[in-house]
Every structure is written in C-alpha cells, then in structure tokens.
Amino acid sequence: MHKISKAEMLDRVNISTTYFKGQDYYKEGRVKKVRANPSHNYFLADITGSKTYSTEAEFDRNGYIKKTSCNCKAHKKYGGDCKHIVALLIFIRNFDKGKKAEKKKTQGNIKNILQFYEEIEEEVKEELKLEVNYEWNEYDSNINLRIGEDRLYVVKRISDFISQILNDEIVEFGKQFTYDPDLYYFNEEDRALIDFLTILYENYDLNNGHYYRNTYNSTFNGKNMVLGSRSLEKFFDLMLDRTFNIDINGHKISNTRLLEDKVDLKFRIEEEGKDLLVSLMDSEDFLALTEDCSYAFFKDAIHKIPKSQSKFIGPLINEIRDKDIKAIKVEEDLKEIFVSEILFNIKEHVDLKIDEKVKNAIYSEKLQSEIYFDRRGELIHGRVEFAYGPIKINPFSSKNQIEMEKDRILLRDMEKERLILGLLEKGDFKVEDGGFYLEDEAQIFDFINHVIPRLQDYSDIYYTDSFKEIGLIEGDSFSGALKIDSGIDMLAFDFNVDGIDMDELEDIFHSLKEKKKYYKLKSGAFLSLENRELNQVYEMMDYLDVDIDDFSEGRLDLPKYRTMYLDKFLDDRDIGFIKKNSNFKKLVMDIKEPDDIDYKLPKKLNADLRDYQKFGFKWIKTLSNYGFGGILADEMG
C-alpha cells in the first residue's frame, strides 16, 4: 500500500487550488497509459491537458512518496507538485483501494478546451543555426551537431538534447547561449532533421528506456512495430506518394492512397435551455488517428489535414473522442467566451450549422480600440477601452459589467484584443485598477520609442498635453549646414535640432560616446541616441578628429582645407540633411575641375606646356587662390 493522503498532497503543492485542479483532472479521466515496475514503487503516466505531459511518481520501501516529476512548465517554474502529479497520485491511491478513475460520458465540459483557443497567438522567435557533421570511419558512420546563434556549441549528448526538445526544456550550452524553446525555433530544413532524430529516439526510448517501465512498452510486438505519435506521422508522410493497405478496426481497404486536403466536417450549435450544445454531425464517419488530428480516417480514406484546420478542430474532436460523448455543453456563463474564442476560430474551418435562435442572439459590432495616455510627475499612465458599439470594456478594470439585452451574446474580437494587450505588455508596465502605469525612465523611453508606434496600427491613441512633452525627437528635427565663411576665411559647420537647447549638445555627445540608448532632455523629451542623423554627425566629428568641446552653441569652426575631406565624407554616406552653401560647392568644383577656370600662363614662362602640364598649373593656381598649399610631381622619364 502506498502512503498517500489528501493532507500530504495539499502539503506538496504550492497553492491549494492546484490540488483541486488535479482532482478534477483525475475525475475527468485525463490520467492515461499508466505503467509501473513489478514492485509498484515506480509509476509513469501520460496526463492530458492543453498538451500531453509525462508524469512520474516514485515511492520508498515503506510506501511513502520519494520523488515526483512532470515535464510541464508549471512544475519546473514553481517546484511543488503540479496538477498532473496530483492526478497521478490520486489515481495510485484509488488503485490501491480497487477503485477505477471516474470518467463521465454524458456531455463535454467547454472549460477543457477554452485554454487552447486563448493560447493561439503568433509567436515571435529567433531562428537557430544548426550545423550537421557527418563522420565515417572503418567501424561506423556518425553524425554530430553544433547549435547556437553567432557562435556554435557542440551538442554533447544528442539523445539528451532530443529528450529536452521533446519536453520543452531549457538547455544551457555556455555563458553566451542557452536554448529556450519559447525564444528560438528551427527552420523547416533543420526541423525535419530534428523530427527524424526524435523518431529514432522515441523508438530507442520505448525499447531501451527506464528499466522500471512495463515490458509491454516494446517497439516490436510480434510482426507489428509499435509507432509512437511522431513515428506514426512520419510513416504517413512516407506514404503520401504510394498506395498501401489499411485496416481500421476490422474495416479493410486495399491499395488506397492518402489524401492531402481539408475534411468537410459538420458541426451543429443549438440551444438547450440557457446553455448551448456543440455536436459533431459526422461523428460516425470521422476517426482521428493522431492526437493533434493531423491525420484522420474519414469516409473510407486517410486524410492528412492541413494544420490551418487541424489545430482548430483538434480540441473539439479530442474532447468528444476522449469523453465518448455526442455533444459538448457550453454553460450559460461561458457562452460569450465560447462565441468569441472558439466559434470565431472554427467557423472558417468547418461547415457550421447554427440554430436560428443562437444566430439571432449573437451581437456583433466591429471593435474600436482607444488608448489614453497621461503624464503625472515622472510617471506615465494609460487606460484602454475596447468599444463594441455602445458597449465599452476596460480590460484593466475590476468593475467591468457588460450590459446586454437578455439572452444576447456579445461576439468579441479576442484576437485583436490580445494583440493590443500583448503589445502593451512588452512595455513591462504595472497594473492598477482601471489602467496601467510606467515609472522607470528607461522603460518609458522604450515604450514611447518602440511600443506606441506599433500600437498606432491597431488602436486610436490619445495624449494629454503633459504627455506630449515627453515625446521623441524625430530625425526630421535635425538640420545642418557647411559653409565657407569669407569673413574669417574658415569652414563653418552649423548643427541644430528643433526642440533642443544647444547648451545640451555637449552632454548629448558625451552620452553617445558612452554608448547609451537615449538622452533625456531638460524639457522632459527623449532623444534616441540610435538616431541615424545624430550618429552621422558623431561619426563626422570622429572622422575629422575634432573634440566635442569644440562645439559652441551648435557651431564648429574648421580649417578651410577640410572642405574636400568633408565633401567626400558626405557623398560616400549619402548624408542629405547637411546642406552646402554656394561658396562650399564652388571651392569643391574649382579644385576638382580646375580646367574650367581661365588662368593665364606667366608671360616670362619660356616653354611650350603640354595639356596635362597646363592642367597641373591650373590646379596649383586654384589651391593658391584658396590659400591652400600643394605638391605637384611629374614622373621623371
């Protein structure tokens, strides 16, 4: 007997709600494929949630819990037992008592699949580089891998790495690189290799894995080879271009081909009292062969269903299949979120038959998003309003009460709402009832510089006058001029930025030298030090080897001979915001094209000059006229 009590399970979780969620998972029959060693002191099971998680429990010789583990993110992050472990422990306790897991077969629970639709978002990840190395010697052939971003690291144990990828684990390769599945992805070509290695690993793991596992979990079973989920998908992929025979629960079909297309599934949504019922009208003809519904048997053929369809129908199909039910019940308080999340997502992928009463009850208006910003002291405050016609929703307010006519259901654009809130979250703001605020100066700069421009694509933005004062200085605020000052016979560079006191210019350049991201002006506005025009001026000063302190009220005086250097610098970098006056342009043209100037040769010169010698004379004469010195050399023949 195992010593598992409710008190101990509550003590092992971080918060009590985790225990009750685990209890619900057990009651809903989510504990699958339980395996144990002969001594029954080690158990391994698959727990189905938004994904399938591998969960383990080990006991000492006295029956007390020795160790538990789960590959879900909650267990890794919080340390205590997660709901999946609790579900397995309850299963083991009831197994000792001779009880079977409760499994209702009446109607499905819409709560089981809402989480999936809430998580459908476009992920933004960095592509990984994968280097594949093939090695051959007289004994065998090998491949090995290196992985990383700019610098590549050796994958020291491929089997461990594939296991870590399967379990969505974070893997540290060195100080400069850590693989995190939430931050990185493999491109299509590399993913194919990883998937192939995963199949090899799965088959090896099933046949040679943990010694406690039940011996029935063998890759080979008589004439049959047991295929894991990824292996089955690979098998079907290999069958795409050939005929093969199938046997579906005694229903045999010979020389069939696998079809690549969407399946024309029919779902019905109808009222039942104050609730809704969702049913699959083709339930007798449809059989999902893989957990994600990417392959299914439908109308005497196996279909490879495109991901654009399978990822949306999968949760509904799995709920109906796992519970062996005809319909899923949507309770009254979940009708709005069902219509906005699930109905909105599946309507393009199935033939949806909606009862006329349900159709008339749905209230649909286009989402109009408005975000209001204000500045209070050193803080910025924001408020979001999602408007559907006269209905206003503040996602940060605890007082939201959507006033609808009786029996009406609001259809919300949850995809756009989540997109807007996701952009706001990139600003790392703090939430207050009714809105949010930022107090860190660097975060405020990043929010104004990066987040607000993206928000403007999806929402109307409104600012108070005090908020406008902390805006960004844009590139079109920069101006500059190069001119020959005939009064002092010098080259002058004038530099100006609208909205900036030139007394701050020295501090700005010092901040730029220190490689800071921004400079906060005395006015409260931000100047991005990644600004192209500002960096071009800074580069020009470095090119001329002049000091920041030489600037005086936005003016820098330079020797006139620097004219040609500056002209080349500006042309090479296509710097257009710095203008050249007519004297500057004339000097450059005269030196580059002295042949166009009419200089008379000295009368006392008793020689016949060749054309290139005349050109050289004019060039030296031009330099002399502008006060420059020069050396003209002729090749000695």
mmCIF file of N, CA, C and O in Angstrom, residues 206-297:
data_model
loop_
_atom_site.group_PDB
_atom_site.id
_atom_site.type_symbol
_atom_site.label_atom_id
_atom_site.label_comp_id
_atom_site.label_asym_id
_atom_site.label_seq_id
_atom_site.Cartn_x
_atom_site.Cartn_y
_atom_site.Cartn_z
ATOM 1 N N LEU A 206 11.440 3.687 -26.189
ATOM 2 C CA LEU A 206 10.405 2.692 -25.895
ATOM 3 C C LEU A 206 11.006 1.307 -25.670
ATOM 4 O O LEU A 206 10.571 0.538 -24.827
ATOM 5 N N ASN A 207 12.052 0.995 -26.445
ATOM 6 C CA ASN A 207 12.630 -0.353 -26.395
ATOM 7 C C ASN A 207 13.704 -0.506 -25.326
ATOM 8 O O ASN A 207 13.888 -1.576 -24.779
ATOM 9 N N ASN A 208 14.420 0.615 -25.028
ATOM 10 C CA ASN A 208 15.566 0.519 -24.131
ATOM 11 C C ASN A 208 15.521 1.540 -23.002
ATOM 12 O O ASN A 208 16.543 1.834 -22.396
ATOM 13 N N GLY A 209 14.346 2.088 -22.727
ATOM 14 C CA GLY A 209 14.233 3.166 -21.761
ATOM 15 C C GLY A 209 14.348 2.724 -20.328
ATOM 16 O O GLY A 209 14.935 1.696 -19.993
ATOM 17 N N HIS A 210 13.722 3.484 -19.435
ATOM 18 C CA HIS A 210 13.816 3.302 -17.989
ATOM 19 C C HIS A 210 13.510 1.844 -17.602
ATOM 20 O O HIS A 210 12.518 1.269 -18.011
ATOM 21 N N TYR A 211 14.390 1.211 -16.835
ATOM 22 C CA TYR A 211 14.240 -0.212 -16.526
ATOM 23 C C TYR A 211 12.991 -0.511 -15.721
ATOM 24 O O TYR A 211 12.543 -1.643 -15.628
ATOM 25 N N TYR A 212 12.372 0.533 -15.166
ATOM 26 C CA TYR A 212 11.146 0.296 -14.398
ATOM 27 C C TYR A 212 9.926 0.125 -15.293
ATOM 28 O O TYR A 212 8.867 -0.278 -14.854
ATOM 29 N N ARG A 213 10.068 0.523 -16.579
ATOM 30 C CA ARG A 213 8.885 0.551 -17.421
ATOM 31 C C ARG A 213 8.368 -0.853 -17.718
ATOM 32 O O ARG A 213 9.116 -1.822 -17.774
ATOM 33 N N ASN A 214 7.066 -0.917 -17.924
ATOM 34 C CA ASN A 214 6.415 -2.189 -18.231
ATOM 35 C C ASN A 214 6.994 -2.779 -19.516
ATOM 36 O O ASN A 214 7.198 -2.083 -20.506
ATOM 37 N N THR A 215 7.264 -4.064 -19.506
ATOM 38 C CA THR A 215 7.910 -4.693 -20.657
ATOM 39 C C THR A 215 7.020 -4.706 -21.890
ATOM 40 O O THR A 215 7.506 -4.940 -22.993
ATOM 41 N N TYR A 216 5.732 -4.429 -21.722
ATOM 42 C CA TYR A 216 4.848 -4.391 -22.886
ATOM 43 C C TYR A 216 5.129 -3.169 -23.751
ATOM 44 O O TYR A 216 4.722 -3.093 -24.890
ATOM 45 N N ASN A 217 5.790 -2.138 -23.171
ATOM 46 C CA ASN A 217 6.118 -0.958 -23.941
ATOM 47 C C ASN A 217 7.343 -1.220 -24.810
ATOM 48 O O ASN A 217 8.390 -0.630 -24.650
ATOM 49 N N SER A 218 7.243 -2.164 -25.694
ATOM 50 C CA SER A 218 8.348 -2.514 -26.580
ATOM 51 C C SER A 218 8.060 -1.981 -27.973
ATOM 52 O O SER A 218 6.917 -1.919 -28.403
ATOM 53 N N THR A 219 9.128 -1.602 -28.677
ATOM 54 C CA THR A 219 8.938 -1.113 -30.036
ATOM 55 C C THR A 219 8.384 -2.214 -30.937
ATOM 56 O O THR A 219 7.571 -1.959 -31.809
ATOM 57 N N PHE A 220 8.827 -3.433 -30.703
ATOM 58 C CA PHE A 220 8.394 -4.548 -31.540
ATOM 59 C C PHE A 220 7.497 -5.483 -30.746
ATOM 60 O O PHE A 220 7.776 -5.814 -29.599
ATOM 61 N N ASN A 221 6.418 -5.875 -31.377
ATOM 62 C CA ASN A 221 5.470 -6.783 -30.743
ATOM 63 C C ASN A 221 5.033 -7.799 -31.795
ATOM 64 O O ASN A 221 4.098 -7.564 -32.558
ATOM 65 N N GLY A 222 5.749 -8.902 -31.815
ATOM 66 C CA GLY A 222 5.456 -9.891 -32.850
ATOM 67 C C GLY A 222 5.763 -9.343 -34.215
ATOM 68 O O GLY A 222 6.835 -8.781 -34.457
ATOM 69 N N LYS A 223 4.802 -9.485 -35.150
ATOM 70 C CA LYS A 223 5.037 -8.984 -36.506
ATOM 71 C C LYS A 223 4.808 -7.475 -36.607
ATOM 72 O O LYS A 223 5.093 -6.880 -37.641
ATOM 73 N N ASN A 224 4.287 -6.897 -35.545
ATOM 74 C CA ASN A 224 3.960 -5.470 -35.574
ATOM 75 C C ASN A 224 5.051 -4.623 -34.929
ATOM 76 O O ASN A 224 5.727 -5.056 -33.996
ATOM 77 N N MET A 225 5.189 -3.421 -35.426
ATOM 78 C CA MET A 225 6.062 -2.423 -34.814
ATOM 79 C C MET A 225 5.179 -1.319 -34.258
ATOM 80 O O MET A 225 4.377 -0.734 -34.987
ATOM 81 N N VAL A 226 5.319 -1.086 -32.968
ATOM 82 C CA VAL A 226 4.506 -0.054 -32.322
ATOM 83 C C VAL A 226 5.077 1.314 -32.678
ATOM 84 O O VAL A 226 6.268 1.545 -32.526
ATOM 85 N N LEU A 227 4.227 2.183 -33.176
ATOM 86 C CA LEU A 227 4.654 3.525 -33.579
ATOM 87 C C LEU A 227 4.209 4.556 -32.552
ATOM 88 O O LEU A 227 3.034 4.615 -32.200
ATOM 89 N N GLY A 228 5.133 5.350 -32.095
ATOM 90 C CA GLY A 228 4.771 6.499 -31.270
ATOM 91 C C GLY A 228 4.109 7.556 -32.130
ATOM 92 O O GLY A 228 4.043 7.440 -33.357
ATOM 93 N N SER A 229 3.621 8.601 -31.509
ATOM 94 C CA SER A 229 2.856 9.614 -32.251
ATOM 95 C C SER A 229 3.678 10.240 -33.374
ATOM 96 O O SER A 229 3.203 10.397 -34.500
ATOM 97 N N ARG A 230 4.920 10.609 -33.081
ATOM 98 C CA ARG A 230 5.747 11.209 -34.118
ATOM 99 C C ARG A 230 6.119 10.174 -35.185
ATOM 100 O O ARG A 230 6.210 10.498 -36.382
ATOM 101 N N SER A 231 6.359 8.942 -34.764
ATOM 102 C CA SER A 231 6.686 7.884 -35.727
ATOM 103 C C SER A 231 5.509 7.619 -36.663
ATOM 104 O O SER A 231 5.703 7.389 -37.865
ATOM 105 N N LEU A 232 4.297 7.645 -36.139
ATOM 106 C CA LEU A 232 3.110 7.419 -36.959
ATOM 107 C C LEU A 232 2.972 8.522 -38.007
ATOM 108 O O LEU A 232 2.683 8.252 -39.178
ATOM 109 N N GLU A 233 3.174 9.757 -37.592
ATOM 110 C CA GLU A 233 3.095 10.871 -38.545
ATOM 111 C C GLU A 233 4.141 10.727 -39.637
ATOM 112 O O GLU A 233 3.865 10.981 -40.817
ATOM 113 N N LYS A 234 5.355 10.351 -39.240
ATOM 114 C CA LYS A 234 6.418 10.155 -40.239
ATOM 115 C C LYS A 234 6.043 9.031 -41.196
ATOM 116 O O LYS A 234 6.274 9.135 -42.420
ATOM 117 N N PHE A 235 5.472 7.979 -40.669
ATOM 118 C CA PHE A 235 5.025 6.868 -41.514
ATOM 119 C C PHE A 235 4.017 7.356 -42.552
ATOM 120 O O PHE A 235 4.126 7.049 -43.742
ATOM 121 N N PHE A 236 3.022 8.112 -42.095
ATOM 122 C CA PHE A 236 2.024 8.627 -43.037
ATOM 123 C C PHE A 236 2.661 9.568 -44.054
ATOM 124 O O PHE A 236 2.278 9.573 -45.232
ATOM 125 N N ASP A 237 3.631 10.370 -43.627
ATOM 126 C CA ASP A 237 4.321 11.253 -44.578
ATOM 127 C C ASP A 237 4.999 10.447 -45.681
ATOM 128 O O ASP A 237 4.997 10.843 -46.849
ATOM 129 N N LEU A 238 5.579 9.317 -45.298
ATOM 130 C CA LEU A 238 6.261 8.471 -46.271
ATOM 131 C C LEU A 238 5.275 7.784 -47.219
ATOM 132 O O LEU A 238 5.646 7.341 -48.306
ATOM 133 N N MET A 239 4.030 7.680 -46.814
ATOM 134 C CA MET A 239 3.003 7.025 -47.629
ATOM 135 C C MET A 239 2.297 7.987 -48.583
ATOM 136 O O MET A 239 1.435 7.565 -49.358
ATOM 137 N N LEU A 240 2.665 9.249 -48.585
ATOM 138 C CA LEU A 240 1.938 10.253 -49.364
ATOM 139 C C LEU A 240 1.940 9.953 -50.866
ATOM 140 O O LEU A 240 0.967 10.233 -51.556
ATOM 141 N N ASP A 241 3.029 9.403 -51.373
ATOM 142 C CA ASP A 241 3.161 9.216 -52.819
ATOM 143 C C ASP A 241 3.067 7.754 -53.261
ATOM 144 O O ASP A 241 3.576 7.379 -54.317
ATOM 145 N N ARG A 242 2.426 6.910 -52.445
ATOM 146 C CA ARG A 242 2.312 5.491 -52.820
ATOM 147 C C ARG A 242 1.012 4.898 -52.299
ATOM 148 O O ARG A 242 0.343 5.497 -51.462
ATOM 149 N N THR A 243 0.660 3.742 -52.797
ATOM 150 C CA THR A 243 -0.534 3.047 -52.310
ATOM 151 C C THR A 243 -0.155 2.120 -51.166
ATOM 152 O O THR A 243 0.982 1.650 -51.084
ATOM 153 N N PHE A 244 -1.115 1.871 -50.276
ATOM 154 C CA PHE A 244 -0.900 0.922 -49.184
ATOM 155 C C PHE A 244 -2.252 0.427 -48.708
ATOM 156 O O PHE A 244 -3.297 0.945 -49.104
ATOM 157 N N ASN A 245 -2.202 -0.598 -47.861
ATOM 158 C CA ASN A 245 -3.422 -1.216 -47.354
ATOM 159 C C ASN A 245 -3.679 -0.742 -45.925
ATOM 160 O O ASN A 245 -2.735 -0.524 -45.157
ATOM 161 N N ILE A 246 -4.948 -0.618 -45.585
ATOM 162 C CA ILE A 246 -5.288 -0.182 -44.237
ATOM 163 C C ILE A 246 -6.352 -1.101 -43.641
ATOM 164 O O ILE A 246 -7.141 -1.726 -44.353
ATOM 165 N N ASP A 247 -6.305 -1.157 -42.308
ATOM 166 C CA ASP A 247 -7.294 -1.942 -41.555
ATOM 167 C C ASP A 247 -7.703 -1.097 -40.364
ATOM 168 O O ASP A 247 -6.949 -0.953 -39.409
ATOM 169 N N ILE A 248 -8.901 -0.518 -40.454
ATOM 170 C CA ILE A 248 -9.397 0.350 -39.390
ATOM 171 C C ILE A 248 -10.448 -0.413 -38.598
ATOM 172 O O ILE A 248 -11.604 -0.549 -39.026
ATOM 173 N N ASN A 249 -10.005 -0.972 -37.486
ATOM 174 C CA ASN A 249 -10.921 -1.695 -36.597
ATOM 175 C C ASN A 249 -11.701 -2.769 -37.343
ATOM 176 O O ASN A 249 -12.915 -2.903 -37.194
ATOM 177 N N GLY A 250 -10.991 -3.524 -38.186
ATOM 178 C CA GLY A 250 -11.636 -4.601 -38.952
ATOM 179 C C GLY A 250 -12.141 -4.170 -40.301
ATOM 180 O O GLY A 250 -12.511 -5.005 -41.130
ATOM 181 N N HIS A 251 -12.190 -2.894 -40.559
ATOM 182 C CA HIS A 251 -12.641 -2.375 -41.851
ATOM 183 C C HIS A 251 -11.413 -2.254 -42.754
ATOM 184 O O HIS A 251 -10.575 -1.377 -42.577
ATOM 185 N N LYS A 252 -11.311 -3.184 -43.726
ATOM 186 C CA LYS A 252 -10.112 -3.274 -44.538
ATOM 187 C C LYS A 252 -10.305 -2.631 -45.899
ATOM 188 O O LYS A 252 -11.323 -2.818 -46.555
ATOM 189 N N ILE A 253 -9.271 -1.887 -46.325
ATOM 190 C CA ILE A 253 -9.272 -1.243 -47.648
ATOM 191 C C ILE A 253 -7.903 -1.471 -48.255
ATOM 192 O O ILE A 253 -6.875 -1.217 -47.634
ATOM 193 N N SER A 254 -7.877 -1.949 -49.497
ATOM 194 C CA SER A 254 -6.616 -2.253 -50.170
ATOM 195 C C SER A 254 -6.265 -1.186 -51.192
ATOM 196 O O SER A 254 -7.150 -0.557 -51.785
ATOM 197 N N ASN A 255 -4.960 -1.063 -51.423
ATOM 198 C CA ASN A 255 -4.444 -0.161 -52.459
ATOM 199 C C ASN A 255 -5.073 1.230 -52.401
ATOM 200 O O ASN A 255 -5.557 1.759 -53.402
ATOM 201 N N THR A 256 -5.054 1.805 -51.231
ATOM 202 C CA THR A 256 -5.614 3.152 -51.066
ATOM 203 C C THR A 256 -4.485 4.180 -51.055
ATOM 204 O O THR A 256 -3.320 3.838 -50.840
ATOM 205 N N ARG A 257 -4.855 5.391 -51.310
ATOM 206 C CA ARG A 257 -3.883 6.490 -51.255
ATOM 207 C C ARG A 257 -4.289 7.484 -50.167
ATOM 208 O O ARG A 257 -5.478 7.723 -49.945
ATOM 209 N N LEU A 258 -3.276 8.064 -49.544
ATOM 210 C CA LEU A 258 -3.517 9.065 -48.507
ATOM 211 C C LEU A 258 -3.854 10.397 -49.187
ATOM 212 O O LEU A 258 -3.188 10.806 -50.152
ATOM 213 N N LEU A 259 -4.887 11.053 -48.717
ATOM 214 C CA LEU A 259 -5.345 12.308 -49.313
ATOM 215 C C LEU A 259 -4.844 13.502 -48.505
ATOM 216 O O LEU A 259 -4.883 13.496 -47.280
ATOM 217 N N GLU A 260 -4.372 14.526 -49.202
ATOM 218 C CA GLU A 260 -3.940 15.773 -48.549
ATOM 219 C C GLU A 260 -4.995 16.840 -48.809
ATOM 220 O O GLU A 260 -4.994 17.476 -49.863
ATOM 221 N N ASP A 261 -5.890 17.031 -47.866
ATOM 222 C CA ASP A 261 -6.924 18.051 -48.060
ATOM 223 C C ASP A 261 -7.660 18.306 -46.745
ATOM 224 O O ASP A 261 -7.506 17.568 -45.766
ATOM 225 N N LYS A 262 -8.432 19.364 -46.739
ATOM 226 C CA LYS A 262 -9.297 19.646 -45.590
ATOM 227 C C LYS A 262 -10.449 18.650 -45.581
ATOM 228 O O LYS A 262 -10.864 18.153 -46.633
ATOM 229 N N VAL A 263 -10.946 18.355 -44.389
ATOM 230 C CA VAL A 263 -12.108 17.474 -44.296
ATOM 231 C C VAL A 263 -13.356 18.323 -44.097
ATOM 232 O O VAL A 263 -13.341 19.320 -43.363
ATOM 233 N N ASP A 264 -14.394 17.930 -44.776
ATOM 234 C CA ASP A 264 -15.636 18.699 -44.739
ATOM 235 C C ASP A 264 -16.475 18.239 -43.549
ATOM 236 O O ASP A 264 -17.466 17.513 -43.699
ATOM 237 N N LEU A 265 -16.083 18.674 -42.360
ATOM 238 C CA LEU A 265 -16.785 18.282 -41.145
ATOM 239 C C LEU A 265 -17.960 19.213 -40.883
ATOM 240 O O LEU A 265 -17.894 20.422 -41.143
ATOM 241 N N LYS A 266 -19.005 18.643 -40.322
ATOM 242 C CA LYS A 266 -20.199 19.430 -39.997
ATOM 243 C C LYS A 266 -20.407 19.441 -38.475
ATOM 244 O O LYS A 266 -20.480 18.381 -37.854
ATOM 245 N N PHE A 267 -20.486 20.634 -37.917
ATOM 246 C CA PHE A 267 -20.790 20.813 -36.506
ATOM 247 C C PHE A 267 -22.131 21.529 -36.369
ATOM 248 O O PHE A 267 -22.491 22.366 -37.209
ATOM 249 N N ARG A 268 -22.866 21.180 -35.310
ATOM 250 C CA ARG A 268 -24.134 21.847 -35.027
ATOM 251 C C ARG A 268 -24.054 22.543 -33.673
ATOM 252 O O ARG A 268 -23.508 21.995 -32.703
ATOM 253 N N ILE A 269 -24.586 23.775 -33.630
ATOM 254 C CA ILE A 269 -24.688 24.524 -32.373
ATOM 255 C C ILE A 269 -26.165 24.859 -32.163
ATOM 256 O O ILE A 269 -26.795 25.486 -33.024
ATOM 257 N N GLU A 270 -26.686 24.419 -31.021
ATOM 258 C CA GLU A 270 -28.104 24.642 -30.742
ATOM 259 C C GLU A 270 -28.317 24.959 -29.268
ATOM 260 O O GLU A 270 -27.423 24.766 -28.441
ATOM 261 N N GLU A 271 -29.488 25.462 -28.965
ATOM 262 C CA GLU A 271 -29.821 25.803 -27.580
ATOM 263 C C GLU A 271 -30.314 24.579 -26.822
ATOM 264 O O GLU A 271 -30.958 23.693 -27.388
ATOM 265 N N GLU A 272 -30.004 24.570 -25.532
ATOM 266 C CA GLU A 272 -30.606 23.613 -24.601
ATOM 267 C C GLU A 272 -30.867 24.375 -23.315
ATOM 268 O O GLU A 272 -29.980 24.523 -22.473
ATOM 269 N N GLY A 273 -32.072 24.892 -23.189
ATOM 270 C CA GLY A 273 -32.381 25.756 -22.056
ATOM 271 C C GLY A 273 -31.583 27.041 -22.177
ATOM 272 O O GLY A 273 -31.618 27.721 -23.210
ATOM 273 N N LYS A 274 -30.823 27.389 -21.143
ATOM 274 C CA LYS A 274 -29.977 28.577 -21.172
ATOM 275 C C LYS A 274 -28.564 28.268 -21.663
ATOM 276 O O LYS A 274 -27.728 29.165 -21.780
ATOM 277 N N ASP A 275 -28.300 27.003 -21.935
ATOM 278 C CA ASP A 275 -26.966 26.584 -22.371
ATOM 279 C C ASP A 275 -26.941 26.358 -23.881
ATOM 280 O O ASP A 275 -27.966 26.441 -24.559
ATOM 281 N N LEU A 276 -25.740 26.070 -24.395
ATOM 282 C CA LEU A 276 -25.571 25.694 -25.797
ATOM 283 C C LEU A 276 -25.030 24.268 -25.865
ATOM 284 O O LEU A 276 -24.313 23.815 -24.973
ATOM 285 N N LEU A 277 -25.352 23.574 -26.943
ATOM 286 C CA LEU A 277 -24.799 22.250 -27.202
ATOM 287 C C LEU A 277 -24.044 22.288 -28.526
ATOM 288 O O LEU A 277 -24.553 22.796 -29.524
ATOM 289 N N VAL A 278 -22.816 21.746 -28.520
ATOM 290 C CA VAL A 278 -21.989 21.663 -29.719
ATOM 291 C C VAL A 278 -21.802 20.192 -30.054
ATOM 292 O O VAL A 278 -21.307 19.421 -29.233
ATOM 293 N N SER A 279 -22.188 19.788 -31.263
ATOM 294 C CA SER A 279 -22.095 18.367 -31.629
ATOM 295 C C SER A 279 -21.455 18.212 -32.997
ATOM 296 O O SER A 279 -21.571 19.085 -33.868
ATOM 297 N N LEU A 280 -20.743 17.094 -33.184
ATOM 298 C CA LEU A 280 -20.148 16.741 -34.469
ATOM 299 C C LEU A 280 -21.148 15.860 -35.211
ATOM 300 O O LEU A 280 -21.446 14.743 -34.790
ATOM 301 N N MET A 281 -21.647 16.353 -36.322
ATOM 302 C CA MET A 281 -22.675 15.634 -37.058
ATOM 303 C C MET A 281 -22.101 14.428 -37.800
ATOM 304 O O MET A 281 -22.835 13.513 -38.163
ATOM 305 N N ASP A 282 -20.771 14.426 -38.037
ATOM 306 C CA ASP A 282 -20.126 13.332 -38.759
ATOM 307 C C ASP A 282 -19.400 12.378 -37.814
ATOM 308 O O ASP A 282 -18.433 11.724 -38.215
ATOM 309 N N SER A 283 -19.831 12.286 -36.596
ATOM 310 C CA SER A 283 -19.083 11.529 -35.581
ATOM 311 C C SER A 283 -18.922 10.057 -35.945
ATOM 312 O O SER A 283 -17.944 9.416 -35.557
ATOM 313 N N GLU A 284 -19.873 9.477 -36.690
ATOM 314 C CA GLU A 284 -19.787 8.062 -37.050
ATOM 315 C C GLU A 284 -18.759 7.816 -38.154
ATOM 316 O O GLU A 284 -18.228 6.711 -38.289
ATOM 317 N N ASP A 285 -18.475 8.845 -38.949
ATOM 318 C CA ASP A 285 -17.582 8.683 -40.105
ATOM 319 C C ASP A 285 -16.155 9.147 -39.831
ATOM 320 O O ASP A 285 -15.250 8.850 -40.610
ATOM 321 N N PHE A 286 -15.957 9.909 -38.748
ATOM 322 C CA PHE A 286 -14.656 10.549 -38.512
ATOM 323 C C PHE A 286 -13.915 9.876 -37.361
ATOM 324 O O PHE A 286 -14.463 9.685 -36.277
ATOM 325 N N LEU A 287 -12.634 9.534 -37.597
ATOM 326 C CA LEU A 287 -11.797 8.952 -36.554
ATOM 327 C C LEU A 287 -10.413 9.596 -36.621
ATOM 328 O O LEU A 287 -9.691 9.443 -37.609
ATOM 329 N N ALA A 288 -10.046 10.347 -35.569
ATOM 330 C CA ALA A 288 -8.712 10.962 -35.508
ATOM 331 C C ALA A 288 -7.689 9.877 -35.208
ATOM 332 O O ALA A 288 -7.817 9.128 -34.246
ATOM 333 N N LEU A 289 -6.652 9.789 -36.027
ATOM 334 C CA LEU A 289 -5.623 8.769 -35.853
ATOM 335 C C LEU A 289 -4.411 9.292 -35.088
ATOM 336 O O LEU A 289 -3.599 8.497 -34.598
ATOM 337 N N THR A 290 -4.263 10.603 -35.022
ATOM 338 C CA THR A 290 -3.186 11.212 -34.240
ATOM 339 C C THR A 290 -3.796 12.208 -33.265
ATOM 340 O O THR A 290 -4.902 12.720 -33.474
ATOM 341 N N GLU A 291 -3.070 12.478 -32.178
ATOM 342 C CA GLU A 291 -3.623 13.315 -31.109
ATOM 343 C C GLU A 291 -3.955 14.728 -31.570
ATOM 344 O O GLU A 291 -4.878 15.353 -31.055
ATOM 345 N N ASP A 292 -3.186 15.257 -32.515
ATOM 346 C CA ASP A 292 -3.428 16.632 -32.970
ATOM 347 C C ASP A 292 -4.363 16.708 -34.171
ATOM 348 O O ASP A 292 -4.529 17.768 -34.770
ATOM 349 N N CYS A 293 -4.960 15.561 -34.526
ATOM 350 C CA CYS A 293 -5.904 15.495 -35.658
ATOM 351 C C CYS A 293 -5.250 15.853 -36.993
ATOM 352 O O CYS A 293 -5.943 16.252 -37.935
ATOM 353 N N SER A 294 -3.945 15.717 -37.087
ATOM 354 C CA SER A 294 -3.291 15.994 -38.365
ATOM 355 C C SER A 294 -3.543 14.881 -39.375
ATOM 356 O O SER A 294 -3.458 15.096 -40.580
ATOM 357 N N TYR A 295 -3.841 13.668 -38.864
ATOM 358 C CA TYR A 295 -4.234 12.558 -39.717
ATOM 359 C C TYR A 295 -5.520 11.960 -39.171
ATOM 360 O O TYR A 295 -5.670 11.794 -37.956
ATOM 361 N N ALA A 296 -6.453 11.649 -40.085
ATOM 362 C CA ALA A 296 -7.746 11.119 -39.649
ATOM 363 C C ALA A 296 -8.321 10.196 -40.721
ATOM 364 O O ALA A 296 -8.056 10.364 -41.917
ATOM 365 N N PHE A 297 -9.100 9.230 -40.272
ATOM 366 C CA PHE A 297 -9.845 8.338 -41.174
ATOM 367 C C PHE A 297 -11.235 8.920 -41.334
ATOM 368 O O PHE A 297 -11.974 9.083 -40.359
#
